[in-house]
Amino acid sequence: MSKAVATAFACVAFLASPALAQKAQDTLRVAYKAPIATTDIYIDPQPETTLTSVAVYDTLIVFDAQSKTFRPSLAESWKQVSPTQLDMKLREGIKFHDGSPFTADDVVYTLMYISDPKSGLRFSANWGFIDKVEKVDDYNIRIITKSPTPYALARLATTTPIYPKAVHSKLETKADFGRRSPVGTGPYKVISIDASNGIKLVRNEDYKPAGPWNSKAKIKNVQLMPIPDPQTQIAQLLTGGLDIILESPKDQSEQLTSMPNITSTAIENTVYTYLNFDAAGRSGLEPLTKPDVRRALSMAIDRATLAKAIMAGGDMVKVIDAPCNAATQVGCVVDPMNLKYDPKAARDLLAKAGYPNGFDVEITTIPGVEKMGEAIAGQLRAIGVRAKLENTTFVAFRTKQTSGKLQLLVAHYSSGGLSDVNSAVEYYVGSEPRDYWREKDITQMANAASAEMDPAKRNELLRKVFNAVNDKSLLLSLTTFPAVVVHTTDLVLPKVSTIFTAPELNNIGWK
């Protein structure tokens, strides 16, 4: 990447003309890492599909991160009638891109389709809380949940686009919808879609925003281009062939933004980094089962330096005390952690725990946090813990996780983009393969929080969960992980997003 950036300095003189030409044509060009053959997030749940899905389809409600409240989108209003009954009034006068009217039939059909295990969707469990959806009349629906579900609104606001029943229900192969007949109500319409050439969108001139939190598209045309090679992305950006590169690491973004006409924007999201301990001893490493050892390791890690030196995003990167982002998620409540970086105290505590000479440990990382893993390994070696690093693929990580072979895990988690901490809580205590603590009291409190409908009572339960995690040193929350987008200087991007890898396309505008 460094060589590609250096070589591109020779092309700086040619930057202005292509970029201005595209601005004049009102066309935004965005690089994707992978070929995209669909706009259907239910069929293809990956970050790039999320970006396109939010542009083409609307959800019933949206999460407004500025006020940390849920706002209308396709639903005009809603009422929690009982712990298991949610009534919603839909907006009238909304049309799909093909001109057909949006009604309750579309909502009932979509929600029943995605919550039905027989649909074969990879993440149908996300909507497993839905028991049934009833049509009251053309613009009123009733959602009945299997049990009290305090995070239902967050799920309906996150990756839950509404599809037209008249189009989707007639398809024998449902996967054809997103790649051949993508019809939504969103701020952009699909003009063409091809796995090799990408996706072309055009502004939906008939789009009716529910409010300022759900704006019309600022740029008329968008071209989403599959360019898997990072060097090619950089070359295209520097020579005027691209306007945006998504998810740029620290060294790359710093190199690129040193050049004329290139800048970057750090965007607040739901992603964070963490260090997880095998506290239950599944891997057979006995020292990690001792709270004093885990606390000593935590005290050896300089989280503030990791945030500043390793993470891209500048001041947007924050040190966190819970596995969530309080700026973008409901329920992220925790008391300040009683822990400070102190290598000497860490060595003393390690000796007190019976390991004056340290011990051997393996740190596993997943893609995207390899450098953080290297830094943590170095900090642990400074207190005598001989840390060996293994950078894995996601597949290899899952294999180690399922088989109980993880000792220390340095990773990031997107929370599934959910504007509620439920996804994070379930991630650590919701299933046997992922539960590396086996703490019954924490599991019980987490289960109680997932069924508590009173916000104040739920927050108090969640606070107890996160405080207990910290008190027992089961997991060390590290930093937020903002999306750093490198782009031309004639673009203006928002500072917060409901998508964990980028801003919503309709919120990007020309300077």
XYZ file of C-alpha atoms in Angstrom:
511
model
C 0.000 0.000 0.000
C 2.828 2.399 0.851
C 4.409 1.848 -2.558
C 1.084 2.454 -4.282
C 0.579 5.697 -2.376
C 4.116 6.877 -3.101
C 3.799 6.097 -6.789
C 0.513 7.987 -6.947
C 2.170 11.269 -5.928
C 3.126 11.604 -9.580
C -0.567 11.700 -10.457
C -1.533 14.577 -8.138
C -1.586 17.099 -10.948
C -4.359 15.127 -12.617
C -6.639 14.918 -9.580
C -8.749 18.033 -9.964
C -10.139 17.505 -13.431
C -11.713 14.005 -13.040
C -13.048 14.774 -9.563
C -14.673 18.018 -10.637
C -16.078 16.313 -13.707
C -17.861 13.748 -11.572
C -19.134 16.443 -9.231
C -20.540 18.257 -12.260
C -22.257 15.034 -13.293
C -23.532 14.611 -9.711
C -22.168 11.063 -9.504
C -20.641 9.517 -6.381
C -18.308 6.550 -6.914
C -17.666 4.208 -3.996
C -15.257 1.237 -3.858
C -16.495 -2.089 -2.514
C -14.086 -4.807 -1.406
C -16.156 -7.711 -2.699
C -18.326 -8.360 -5.754
C -21.914 -7.516 -4.905
C -24.616 -9.495 -6.679
C -27.637 -8.432 -4.620
C -29.174 -5.616 -2.605
C -30.945 -8.082 -0.318
C -29.447 -7.938 3.183
C -31.535 -10.934 4.279
C -29.962 -13.155 1.617
C -26.450 -11.671 1.723
C -25.758 -10.216 5.202
C -22.427 -8.487 4.664
C -21.331 -4.852 5.254
C -21.426 -3.818 1.611
C -24.960 -5.145 1.204
C -26.014 -3.211 4.295
C -24.836 0.037 2.715
C -26.867 -0.611 -0.417
C -29.899 -1.943 1.458
C -30.257 1.202 3.568
C -30.146 3.295 0.398
C -32.775 1.302 -1.509
C -35.182 0.114 1.193
C -36.761 1.731 4.242
C -37.307 0.242 7.675
C -40.351 0.842 9.859
C -38.419 3.094 12.209
C -34.881 4.485 12.470
C -32.544 5.147 15.361
C -31.549 8.791 15.768
C -28.087 8.639 17.352
C -28.120 12.376 18.082
C -31.045 12.036 20.497
C -30.662 8.279 21.161
C -34.327 7.797 20.342
C -36.292 5.896 17.726
C -37.900 7.976 15.008
C -40.588 7.351 12.376
C -39.762 6.035 8.925
C -42.405 3.832 7.284
C -44.210 3.725 10.624
C -45.745 7.013 11.729
C -46.181 6.062 15.384
C -46.199 3.058 17.696
C -47.371 1.985 21.113
C -46.259 -0.789 23.441
C -49.740 -1.947 24.420
C -48.452 -4.769 26.622
C -45.090 -6.461 27.200
C -45.811 -8.682 24.190
C -47.924 -6.428 21.953
C -46.577 -3.613 19.808
C -49.068 -1.646 17.685
C -47.803 0.470 14.791
C -49.551 3.039 12.609
C -48.040 3.239 9.124
C -47.524 6.339 6.999
C -49.948 6.827 4.138
C -49.045 8.021 0.656
C -45.738 6.136 0.448
C -45.006 4.374 -2.838
C -42.542 1.721 -3.875
C -40.145 2.486 -6.710
C -42.460 0.740 -9.170
C -45.324 3.087 -8.222
C -47.312 0.597 -6.149
C -48.628 1.801 -2.761
C -47.026 0.768 0.515
C -49.543 -0.782 2.922
C -49.819 -3.033 5.956
C -49.806 -6.096 3.685
C -46.145 -5.421 2.842
C -45.142 -5.146 6.497
C -47.012 -8.254 7.607
C -45.595 -10.246 4.714
C -41.982 -9.097 5.241
C -41.898 -9.641 9.006
C -43.493 -13.076 8.780
C -41.108 -14.058 5.977
C -37.931 -13.085 7.815
C -39.023 -14.572 11.162
C -39.980 -17.932 9.646
C -37.118 -20.465 10.041
C -38.413 -22.183 6.899
C -37.308 -19.142 4.873
C -33.763 -20.417 5.272
C -32.257 -17.037 6.110
C -28.873 -17.076 7.803
C -29.924 -14.746 10.613
C -33.622 -15.522 10.941
C -32.999 -15.887 14.695
C -32.636 -12.089 14.848
C -36.402 -11.902 14.423
C -37.151 -15.044 16.383
C -38.875 -12.934 19.046
C -41.805 -12.393 16.647
C -44.726 -14.729 17.231
C -47.093 -13.255 14.654
C -47.897 -10.037 12.827
C -51.509 -9.014 12.276
C -53.044 -6.554 9.861
C -55.533 -4.317 11.678
C -56.352 -2.299 8.566
C -54.446 -0.976 5.554
C -52.261 1.285 7.691
C -52.191 -0.343 11.112
C -50.424 -3.514 12.210
C -49.979 -5.460 15.438
C -46.785 -7.311 16.335
C -47.122 -10.075 18.913
C -43.852 -11.248 20.475
C -43.218 -14.623 22.095
C -42.055 -12.940 25.287
C -41.265 -9.406 26.495
C -38.689 -7.996 24.075
C -37.214 -4.624 25.100
C -34.928 -4.519 22.067
C -37.711 -5.080 19.500
C -37.647 -1.456 18.309
C -33.876 -1.590 17.856
C -34.188 -4.728 15.740
C -36.951 -3.233 13.603
C -34.722 -0.198 13.030
C -31.655 -2.273 12.114
C -31.294 -4.292 8.887
C -35.042 -4.918 8.715
C -36.043 -3.444 5.344
C -39.642 -3.794 4.193
C -40.224 -5.461 0.797
C -43.251 -5.245 -1.511
C -45.416 -8.316 -1.047
C -46.719 -8.135 -4.621
C -43.193 -8.553 -6.020
C -41.360 -10.662 -3.463
C -44.089 -13.233 -2.739
C -44.396 -14.226 -6.405
C -40.729 -15.164 -6.758
C -40.080 -18.888 -6.603
C -36.429 -18.153 -5.859
C -36.418 -15.369 -3.269
C -32.759 -14.584 -3.959
C -33.857 -13.202 -7.337
C -35.500 -10.222 -5.650
C -32.317 -8.431 -4.620
C -30.443 -9.118 -7.833
C -33.150 -8.894 -10.505
C -36.120 -6.932 -9.184
C -34.976 -4.809 -6.218
C -37.961 -2.590 -5.436
C -38.041 -0.527 -2.274
C -39.287 2.773 -0.890
C -35.852 4.216 -0.055
C -34.014 7.379 -1.141
C -32.342 5.617 -4.080
C -33.588 3.399 -6.911
C -31.542 0.617 -8.494
C -30.711 1.246 -12.146
C -28.504 -1.779 -12.724
C -26.749 -4.482 -10.731
C -23.934 -6.773 -11.786
C -21.447 -8.789 -9.730
C -18.539 -7.646 -11.901
C -19.486 -4.055 -12.699
C -21.209 -3.144 -9.474
C -24.446 -1.338 -8.701
C -25.779 1.910 -10.134
C -28.319 3.940 -8.164
C -30.284 7.069 -8.952
C -32.020 9.398 -6.533
C -35.676 8.671 -5.821
C -37.198 12.057 -6.605
C -40.516 10.984 -5.060
C -38.964 10.068 -1.721
C -40.861 11.494 1.247
C -38.670 11.698 4.377
C -40.424 11.163 7.692
C -38.256 13.915 9.198
C -34.766 15.471 9.170
C -33.354 12.202 10.529
C -34.386 10.472 7.287
C -33.310 12.853 4.526
C -33.649 12.819 0.752
C -30.519 11.883 -1.168
C -28.155 14.826 -1.672
C -26.319 13.321 -4.663
C -28.237 12.224 -7.745
C -26.216 9.227 -8.947
C -24.214 6.606 -7.050
C -21.951 3.968 -8.566
C -20.818 1.175 -6.241
C -17.741 -0.429 -7.760
C -16.280 -3.833 -6.741
C -12.511 -3.306 -6.396
C -11.083 -5.971 -4.051
C -7.418 -4.947 -4.395
C -6.445 -2.121 -1.956
C -3.684 -0.834 -4.234
C -6.120 -0.511 -7.123
C -8.566 1.359 -4.880
C -5.824 3.808 -3.895
C -4.709 4.342 -7.469
C -8.303 4.974 -8.570
C -8.864 7.470 -5.742
C -5.670 9.387 -6.469
C -6.259 9.570 -10.210
C -9.895 10.652 -9.950
C -11.548 7.312 -10.673
C -13.093 7.019 -7.195
C -14.534 9.387 -4.604
C -14.598 7.136 -1.527
C -12.605 4.247 -0.067
C -14.345 2.476 2.807
C -12.674 1.170 5.992
C -9.188 2.579 5.638
C -6.576 1.443 8.222
C -4.523 4.014 10.133
C -1.306 3.923 8.075
C -3.155 4.032 4.759
C -5.462 6.887 5.748
C -2.558 8.950 7.106
C -0.564 8.501 3.902
C -3.466 9.316 1.639
C -4.697 12.366 3.532
C -1.247 13.937 3.234
C -1.995 14.420 -0.447
C -3.906 17.278 -2.099
C -7.661 16.832 -2.586
C -7.798 13.808 -0.256
C -9.150 13.797 3.298
C -10.815 11.392 5.701
C -13.818 11.330 8.014
C -14.102 9.230 11.169
C -17.681 8.084 11.733
C -19.124 6.998 15.081
C -20.780 3.577 14.961
C -21.501 0.478 17.068
C -18.128 -1.246 16.632
C -15.637 -1.697 19.479
C -12.498 -3.678 20.291
C -11.949 -5.958 23.265
C -9.720 -8.547 24.909
C -11.531 -11.684 26.051
C -10.125 -14.132 28.619
C -10.661 -17.875 28.789
C -11.851 -17.492 32.382
C -13.613 -20.871 32.365
C -10.385 -22.671 31.441
C -11.743 -24.328 28.318
C -8.337 -24.146 26.645
C -6.639 -25.788 29.629
C -4.531 -22.711 30.526
C -4.918 -22.696 34.298
C -3.577 -19.161 35.073
C -6.443 -17.515 33.174
C -8.993 -19.081 35.534
C -7.684 -16.862 38.361
C -9.237 -13.364 38.699
C -5.967 -11.837 39.985
C -4.099 -13.069 36.915
C -6.723 -11.634 34.563
C -6.651 -8.346 36.456
C -2.852 -8.245 36.278
C -2.985 -8.738 32.503
C -5.571 -5.965 32.244
C -3.395 -3.581 34.263
C -0.486 -4.265 31.894
C -2.407 -2.957 28.904
C -2.227 0.742 28.080
C -5.613 1.286 26.466
C -5.090 5.028 25.943
C -1.941 4.371 23.903
C -3.727 1.687 21.876
C -6.486 4.175 21.066
C -4.046 6.842 19.967
C -1.279 4.877 18.281
C -3.048 1.867 16.792
C -6.596 2.891 15.938
C -7.530 5.135 13.029
C -9.981 7.923 13.741
C -8.088 10.376 15.925
C -10.133 11.913 18.732
C -13.165 9.899 17.643
C -11.538 6.796 19.175
C -12.505 6.478 22.838
C -11.380 4.122 25.604
C -14.456 2.225 26.830
C -15.364 0.401 30.043
C -18.082 -1.862 28.622
C -18.436 -3.894 25.408
C -20.618 -1.308 23.678
C -20.651 2.320 22.536
C -22.656 4.663 24.762
C -22.846 7.225 21.949
C -24.738 4.931 19.592
C -26.413 2.219 21.675
C -29.261 2.039 24.154
C -28.386 0.304 27.428
C -24.638 0.942 27.386
C -24.417 1.798 31.081
C -21.502 0.958 33.375
C -19.725 2.454 36.353
C -16.203 3.785 35.665
C -13.755 0.905 35.763
C -11.442 0.834 38.775
C -8.426 -0.011 36.663
C -5.404 1.941 35.515
C -2.369 1.115 33.452
C 0.352 0.112 35.947
C 2.952 -2.465 34.776
C 4.712 -2.600 38.156
C 1.476 -3.276 40.053
C 0.609 -5.838 37.376
C 3.882 -7.710 37.931
C 3.356 -7.649 41.707
C -0.186 -8.969 41.392
C 0.992 -11.678 38.988
C 3.609 -12.777 41.533
C 1.030 -12.736 44.323
C -1.179 -15.001 42.203
C 1.666 -17.530 41.980
C 3.326 -16.561 38.695
C 6.397 -14.460 39.520
C 8.049 -15.641 36.317
C 4.995 -15.195 34.172
C 3.613 -17.902 31.877
C 3.111 -18.713 28.212
C -0.086 -17.623 26.497
C -1.429 -17.441 22.967
C -3.215 -14.361 21.669
C -5.609 -14.961 18.783
C -6.669 -12.038 16.601
C -9.258 -11.657 13.847
C -8.829 -9.573 10.678
C -8.750 -5.845 11.371
C -7.062 -5.868 14.795
C -3.769 -7.603 14.067
C -1.704 -4.557 15.013
C -3.595 -4.164 18.264
C -2.818 -7.808 19.032
C 0.872 -7.166 18.387
C 0.856 -4.145 20.697
C -0.922 -6.053 23.486
C 1.507 -8.961 23.138
C 4.376 -6.512 23.624
C 2.775 -4.953 26.698
C 2.195 -8.378 28.255
C 5.799 -9.404 27.619
C 6.832 -6.315 29.582
C 5.415 -7.922 32.742
C 6.919 -11.335 32.029
C 3.962 -12.962 30.251
C 5.307 -14.663 27.140
C 2.602 -13.935 24.605
C 2.624 -15.639 21.223
C 0.465 -14.134 18.499
C -1.721 -16.006 15.996
C -3.512 -13.905 13.402
C -6.408 -15.936 12.028
C -9.085 -15.708 9.403
C -12.705 -15.479 10.555
C -13.212 -19.143 9.670
C -10.179 -20.247 11.676
C -11.278 -18.070 14.591
C -14.734 -19.685 14.658
C -13.158 -23.130 14.607
C -10.939 -22.322 17.583
C -13.839 -20.678 19.399
C -16.177 -23.639 18.930
C -13.528 -26.153 19.980
C -12.600 -24.143 23.094
C -9.009 -23.460 22.020
C -8.964 -19.681 22.491
C -6.815 -18.439 25.377
C -6.749 -14.679 24.841
C -8.807 -13.173 22.045
C -8.231 -9.684 20.649
C -11.160 -8.844 18.419
C -13.698 -6.281 17.309
C -17.449 -6.670 17.267
C -19.991 -4.639 15.337
C -22.937 -5.534 17.594
C -24.598 -6.386 14.294
C -25.130 -2.646 13.897
C -27.860 -2.923 16.544
C -28.589 0.326 18.396
C -29.071 -1.672 21.603
C -26.648 -3.625 23.784
C -28.713 -6.807 23.607
C -26.603 -8.143 20.736
C -23.408 -7.602 22.716
C -24.772 -9.223 25.870
C -26.047 -12.255 23.962
C -22.759 -12.494 22.086
C -20.850 -13.351 25.256
C -23.382 -15.321 27.307
C -25.943 -16.444 24.758
C -24.390 -19.690 23.560
C -21.952 -22.326 24.779
C -19.276 -21.864 22.070
C -19.008 -18.127 22.765
C -19.354 -18.227 26.563
C -15.787 -18.237 27.879
C -16.810 -17.236 31.407
C -19.556 -19.683 32.491
C -20.653 -17.257 35.231
C -24.206 -18.226 36.217
C -24.982 -14.973 38.033
C -24.023 -12.875 35.006
C -26.039 -15.110 32.694
C -29.091 -14.788 34.949
C -28.808 -10.975 35.074
C -28.323 -10.821 31.300
C -31.391 -12.993 30.722
C -33.418 -10.799 33.075
C -32.287 -7.658 31.225
C -33.301 -9.157 27.881
C -36.911 -9.459 29.143
C -37.246 -6.260 31.219
C -39.533 -3.752 29.490
C -39.046 -0.903 31.972
C -36.065 1.131 30.620
C -34.812 2.258 34.038
C -34.982 -1.232 35.540
C -33.360 -2.707 32.454
C -30.503 -0.202 32.578
C -29.859 -1.099 36.189
C -29.671 -4.792 35.312
C -27.326 -4.060 32.422
C -25.163 -1.913 34.672
C -24.851 -4.862 37.059
C -23.918 -7.170 34.177
C -21.154 -4.913 32.893
C -19.896 -4.073 36.389
C -19.690 -7.782 37.217
C -17.716 -8.443 34.036
C -15.230 -5.755 35.070
C -15.082 -6.767 38.745
C -14.197 -10.334 37.775
C -11.891 -9.224 34.932
C -13.651 -11.521 32.469
C -13.229 -9.212 29.510
C -11.269 -6.007 28.979
C -13.146 -3.507 26.825
C -10.578 -1.541 24.828
C -11.704 1.151 22.374
C -14.418 2.267 20.032
C -13.717 1.442 16.375
C -15.026 4.256 14.177
C -15.333 3.763 10.447
C -12.616 5.821 8.776
C -13.603 6.749 5.248
C -10.990 8.256 2.927
C -12.512 10.518 0.291
C -12.025 13.519 -1.959
C -12.172 16.921 -0.300
C -15.247 18.005 -2.253
C -17.432 15.605 -0.222
C -19.067 16.165 3.158
C -19.782 13.081 5.298
C -21.722 12.809 8.573
C -19.908 12.074 11.837
C -22.283 9.322 12.977
C -23.969 6.453 11.175
C -26.397 3.623 11.762
C -24.215 1.497 9.458
C -21.074 0.194 11.117
C -18.762 0.477 8.075
C -19.791 3.742 6.416
C -22.268 6.629 6.376
C -25.681 6.255 4.776
C -25.390 7.157 1.092
C -28.276 9.647 1.232
C -26.402 11.599 3.934
C -23.308 12.183 1.787
C -23.194 15.485 -0.093
C -20.946 17.714 -2.161
C -19.126 20.536 -0.400
